[in-house]
mmCIF file with all atom_site columns, C-alpha atoms in Angstrom:
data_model
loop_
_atom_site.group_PDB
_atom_site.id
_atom_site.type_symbol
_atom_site.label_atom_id
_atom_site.label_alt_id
_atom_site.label_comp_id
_atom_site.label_asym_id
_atom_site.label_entity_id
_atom_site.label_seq_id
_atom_site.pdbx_PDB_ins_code
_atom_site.Cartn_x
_atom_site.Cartn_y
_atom_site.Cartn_z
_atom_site.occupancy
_atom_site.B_iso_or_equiv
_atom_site.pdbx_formal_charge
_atom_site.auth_seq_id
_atom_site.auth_comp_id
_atom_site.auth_asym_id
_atom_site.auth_atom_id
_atom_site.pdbx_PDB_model_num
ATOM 1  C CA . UNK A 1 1  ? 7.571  -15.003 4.044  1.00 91.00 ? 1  UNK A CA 1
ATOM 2  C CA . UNK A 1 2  ? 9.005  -18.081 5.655  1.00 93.00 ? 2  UNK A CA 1
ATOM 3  C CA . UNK A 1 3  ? 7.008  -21.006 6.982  1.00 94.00 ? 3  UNK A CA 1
ATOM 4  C CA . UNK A 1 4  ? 8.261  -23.880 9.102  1.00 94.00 ? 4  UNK A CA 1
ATOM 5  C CA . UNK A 1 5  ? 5.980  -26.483 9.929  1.00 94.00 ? 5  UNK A CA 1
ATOM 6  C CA . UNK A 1 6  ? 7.000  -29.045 12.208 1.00 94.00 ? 6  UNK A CA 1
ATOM 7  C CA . UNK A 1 7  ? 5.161  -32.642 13.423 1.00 95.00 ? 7  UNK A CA 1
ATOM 8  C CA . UNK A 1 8  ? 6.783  -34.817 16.391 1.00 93.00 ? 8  UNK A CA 1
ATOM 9  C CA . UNK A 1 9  ? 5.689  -38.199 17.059 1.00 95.00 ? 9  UNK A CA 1
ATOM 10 C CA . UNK A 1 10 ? 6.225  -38.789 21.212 1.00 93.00 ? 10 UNK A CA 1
ATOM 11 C CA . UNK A 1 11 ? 6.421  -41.609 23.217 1.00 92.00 ? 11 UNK A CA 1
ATOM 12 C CA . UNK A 1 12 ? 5.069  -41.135 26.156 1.00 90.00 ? 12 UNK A CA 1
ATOM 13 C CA . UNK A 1 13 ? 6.519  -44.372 28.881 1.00 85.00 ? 13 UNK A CA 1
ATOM 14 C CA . UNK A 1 14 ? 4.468  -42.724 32.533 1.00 81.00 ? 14 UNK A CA 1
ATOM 15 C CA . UNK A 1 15 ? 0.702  -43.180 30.674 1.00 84.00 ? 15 UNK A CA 1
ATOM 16 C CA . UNK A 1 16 ? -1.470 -45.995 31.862 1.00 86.00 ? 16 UNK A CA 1
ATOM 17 C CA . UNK A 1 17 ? -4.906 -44.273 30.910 1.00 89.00 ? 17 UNK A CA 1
ATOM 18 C CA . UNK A 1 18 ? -6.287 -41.826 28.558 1.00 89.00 ? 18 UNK A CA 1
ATOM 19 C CA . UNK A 1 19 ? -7.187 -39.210 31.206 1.00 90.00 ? 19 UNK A CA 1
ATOM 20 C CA . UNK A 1 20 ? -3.235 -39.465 32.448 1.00 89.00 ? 20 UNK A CA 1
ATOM 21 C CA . UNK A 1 21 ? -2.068 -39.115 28.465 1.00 91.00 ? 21 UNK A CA 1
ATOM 22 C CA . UNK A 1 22 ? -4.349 -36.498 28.091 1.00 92.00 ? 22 UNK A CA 1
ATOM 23 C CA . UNK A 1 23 ? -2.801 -34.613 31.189 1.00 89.00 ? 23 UNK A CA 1
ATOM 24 C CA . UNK A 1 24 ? 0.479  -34.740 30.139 1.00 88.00 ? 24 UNK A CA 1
ATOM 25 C CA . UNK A 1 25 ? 0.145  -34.241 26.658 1.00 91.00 ? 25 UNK A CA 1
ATOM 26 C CA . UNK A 1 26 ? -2.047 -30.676 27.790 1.00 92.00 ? 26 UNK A CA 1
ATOM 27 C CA . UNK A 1 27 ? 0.564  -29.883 30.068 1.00 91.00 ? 27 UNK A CA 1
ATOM 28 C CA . UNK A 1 28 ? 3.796  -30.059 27.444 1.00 91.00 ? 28 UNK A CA 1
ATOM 29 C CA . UNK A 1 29 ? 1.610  -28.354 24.931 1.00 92.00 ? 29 UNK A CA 1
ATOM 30 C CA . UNK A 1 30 ? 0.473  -25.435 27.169 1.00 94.00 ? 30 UNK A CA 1
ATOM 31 C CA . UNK A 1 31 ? 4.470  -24.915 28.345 1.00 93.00 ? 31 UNK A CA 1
ATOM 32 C CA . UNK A 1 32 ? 5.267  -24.848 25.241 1.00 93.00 ? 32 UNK A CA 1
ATOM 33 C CA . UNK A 1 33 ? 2.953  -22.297 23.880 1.00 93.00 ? 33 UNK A CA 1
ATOM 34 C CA . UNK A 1 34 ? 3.654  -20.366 27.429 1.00 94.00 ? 34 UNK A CA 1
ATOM 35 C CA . UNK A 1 35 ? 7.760  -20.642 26.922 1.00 94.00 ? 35 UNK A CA 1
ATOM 36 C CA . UNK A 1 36 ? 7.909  -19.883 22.472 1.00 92.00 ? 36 UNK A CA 1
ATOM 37 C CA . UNK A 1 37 ? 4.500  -18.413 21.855 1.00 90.00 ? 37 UNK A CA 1
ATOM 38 C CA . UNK A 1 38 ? 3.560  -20.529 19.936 1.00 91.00 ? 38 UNK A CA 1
ATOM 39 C CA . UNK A 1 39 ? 0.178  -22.411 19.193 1.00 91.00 ? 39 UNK A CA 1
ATOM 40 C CA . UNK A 1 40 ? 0.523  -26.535 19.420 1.00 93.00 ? 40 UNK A CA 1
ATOM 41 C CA . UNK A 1 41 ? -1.789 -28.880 18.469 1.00 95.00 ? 41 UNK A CA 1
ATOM 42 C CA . UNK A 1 42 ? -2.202 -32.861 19.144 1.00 94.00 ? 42 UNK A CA 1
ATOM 43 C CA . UNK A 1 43 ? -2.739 -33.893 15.644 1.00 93.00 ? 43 UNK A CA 1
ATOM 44 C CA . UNK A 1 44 ? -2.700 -37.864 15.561 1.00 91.00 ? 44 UNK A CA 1
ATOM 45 C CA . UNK A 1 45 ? -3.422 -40.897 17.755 1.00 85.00 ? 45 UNK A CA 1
ATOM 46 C CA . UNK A 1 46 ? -5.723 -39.274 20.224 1.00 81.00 ? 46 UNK A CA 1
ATOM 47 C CA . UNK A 1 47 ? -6.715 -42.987 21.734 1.00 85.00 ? 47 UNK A CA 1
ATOM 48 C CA . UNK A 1 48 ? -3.629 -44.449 21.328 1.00 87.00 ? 48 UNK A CA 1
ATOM 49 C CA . UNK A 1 49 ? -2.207 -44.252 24.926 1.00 88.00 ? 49 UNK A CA 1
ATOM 50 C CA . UNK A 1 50 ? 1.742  -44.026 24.975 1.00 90.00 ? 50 UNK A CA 1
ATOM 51 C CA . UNK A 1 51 ? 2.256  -41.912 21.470 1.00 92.00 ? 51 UNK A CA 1
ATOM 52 C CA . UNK A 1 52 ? 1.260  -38.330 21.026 1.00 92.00 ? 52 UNK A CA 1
ATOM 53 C CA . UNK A 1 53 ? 1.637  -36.305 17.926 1.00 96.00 ? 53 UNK A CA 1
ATOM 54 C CA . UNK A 1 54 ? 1.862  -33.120 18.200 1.00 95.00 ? 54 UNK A CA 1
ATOM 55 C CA . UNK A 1 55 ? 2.040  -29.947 15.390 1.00 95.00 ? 55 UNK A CA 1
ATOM 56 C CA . UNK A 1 56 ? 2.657  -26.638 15.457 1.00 93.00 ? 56 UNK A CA 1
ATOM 57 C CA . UNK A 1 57 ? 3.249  -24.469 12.145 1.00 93.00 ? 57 UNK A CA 1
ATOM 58 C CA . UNK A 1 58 ? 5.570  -20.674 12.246 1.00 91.00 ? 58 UNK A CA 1
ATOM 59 C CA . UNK A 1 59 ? 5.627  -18.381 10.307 1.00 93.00 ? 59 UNK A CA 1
ATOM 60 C CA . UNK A 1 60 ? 8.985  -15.195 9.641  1.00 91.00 ? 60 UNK A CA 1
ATOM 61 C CA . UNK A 1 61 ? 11.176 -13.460 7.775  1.00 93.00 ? 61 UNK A CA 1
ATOM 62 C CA . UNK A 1 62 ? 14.119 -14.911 8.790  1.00 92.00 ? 62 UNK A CA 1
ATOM 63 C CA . UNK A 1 63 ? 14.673 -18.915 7.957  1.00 92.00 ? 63 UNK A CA 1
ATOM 64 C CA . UNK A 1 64 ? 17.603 -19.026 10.476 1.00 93.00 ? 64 UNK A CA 1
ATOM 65 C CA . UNK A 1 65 ? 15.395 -17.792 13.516 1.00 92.00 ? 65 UNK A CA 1
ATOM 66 C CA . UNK A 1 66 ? 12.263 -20.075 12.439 1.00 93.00 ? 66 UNK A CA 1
ATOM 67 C CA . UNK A 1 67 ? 14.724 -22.882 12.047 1.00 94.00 ? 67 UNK A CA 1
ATOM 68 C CA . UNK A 1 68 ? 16.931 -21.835 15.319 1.00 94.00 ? 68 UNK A CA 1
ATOM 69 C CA . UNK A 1 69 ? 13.354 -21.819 17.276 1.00 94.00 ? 69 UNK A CA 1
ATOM 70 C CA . UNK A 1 70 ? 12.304 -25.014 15.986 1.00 93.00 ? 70 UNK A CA 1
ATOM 71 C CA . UNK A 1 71 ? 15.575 -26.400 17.459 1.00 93.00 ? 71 UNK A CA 1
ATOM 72 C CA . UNK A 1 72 ? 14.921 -25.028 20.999 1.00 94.00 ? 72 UNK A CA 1
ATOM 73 C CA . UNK A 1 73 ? 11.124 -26.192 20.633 1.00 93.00 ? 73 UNK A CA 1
ATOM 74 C CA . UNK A 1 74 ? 12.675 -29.692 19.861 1.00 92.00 ? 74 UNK A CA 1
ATOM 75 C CA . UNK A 1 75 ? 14.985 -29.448 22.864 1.00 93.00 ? 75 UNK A CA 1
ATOM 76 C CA . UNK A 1 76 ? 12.743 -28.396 25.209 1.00 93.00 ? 76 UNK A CA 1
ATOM 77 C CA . UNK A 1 77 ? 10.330 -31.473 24.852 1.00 91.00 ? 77 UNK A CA 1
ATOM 78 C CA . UNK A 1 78 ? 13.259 -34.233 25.050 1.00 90.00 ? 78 UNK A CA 1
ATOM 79 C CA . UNK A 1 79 ? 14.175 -32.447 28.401 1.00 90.00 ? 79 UNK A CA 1
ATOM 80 C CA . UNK A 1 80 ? 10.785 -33.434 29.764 1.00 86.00 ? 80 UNK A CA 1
ATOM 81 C CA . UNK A 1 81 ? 11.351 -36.843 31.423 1.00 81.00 ? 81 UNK A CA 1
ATOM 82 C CA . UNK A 1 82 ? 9.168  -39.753 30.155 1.00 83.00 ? 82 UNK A CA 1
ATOM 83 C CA . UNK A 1 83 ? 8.691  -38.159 26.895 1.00 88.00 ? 83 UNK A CA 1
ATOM 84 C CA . UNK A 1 84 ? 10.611 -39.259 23.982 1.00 89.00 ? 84 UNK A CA 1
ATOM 85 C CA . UNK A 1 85 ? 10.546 -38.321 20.409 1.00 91.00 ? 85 UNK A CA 1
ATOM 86 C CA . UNK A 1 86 ? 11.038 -40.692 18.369 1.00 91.00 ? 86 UNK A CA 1
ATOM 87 C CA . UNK A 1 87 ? 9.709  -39.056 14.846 1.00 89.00 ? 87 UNK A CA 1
ATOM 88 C CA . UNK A 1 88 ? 9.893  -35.758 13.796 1.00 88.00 ? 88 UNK A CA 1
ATOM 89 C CA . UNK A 1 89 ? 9.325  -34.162 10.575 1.00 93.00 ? 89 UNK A CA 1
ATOM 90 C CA . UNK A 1 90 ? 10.019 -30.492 9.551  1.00 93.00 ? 90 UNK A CA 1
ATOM 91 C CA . UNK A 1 91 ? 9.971  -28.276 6.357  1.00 93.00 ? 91 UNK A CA 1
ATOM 92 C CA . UNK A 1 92 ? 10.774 -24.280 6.507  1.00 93.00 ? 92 UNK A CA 1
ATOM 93 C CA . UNK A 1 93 ? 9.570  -22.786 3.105  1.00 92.00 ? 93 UNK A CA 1
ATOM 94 C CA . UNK A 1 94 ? 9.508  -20.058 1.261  1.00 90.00 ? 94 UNK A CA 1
ATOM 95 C CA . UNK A 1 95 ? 6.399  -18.958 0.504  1.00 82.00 ? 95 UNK A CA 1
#
């Protein structure tokens, strides 16, 4: 079995309030979950208003696919205007 497990830090520039972070943070996690079927989480600085970090873990058979989807997971969030990541981390192990 493979596992990838990815973390991305975001900085989010259009937030001037919690309830607008919180908006757009649900709405970038729920396309992504809708567009790779996959499960995201915010993970870290929940008050903090212009970062978001978000998480998601995958797991396959195939290390090129779970790293090839981890790529278009990555893409897809820096097309999203205002939100910029500027930390990612990601490991895809063999377990």
């Amino acid at each position: 079995m493979i596992v990838g497990a990815c973390k991305f830090t975001l900085e989010l520039s259009a937030v001037f309030n919690l309830k607008e972070k919180r908006s757009v943070v649900s709405s970038i996690k729920q396309k992504i979950m809708n567009t790779f079927k996959v499960f995201v989480s915010e993970v870290e600085a929940l008050e903090d208003l212009n970062t978001a970090v978000l998480g998601f873990a995958l797991a396959g058979n195939d290390a090129n696919f779970i790293r090839d989807l981890i790529d278009k997971i990555t893409n897809y969030i820096e097309e999203h205007e205002g939100i910029k990541i500027t930390y990612d981390k990601v490991e895809v192990l063999q377990f």
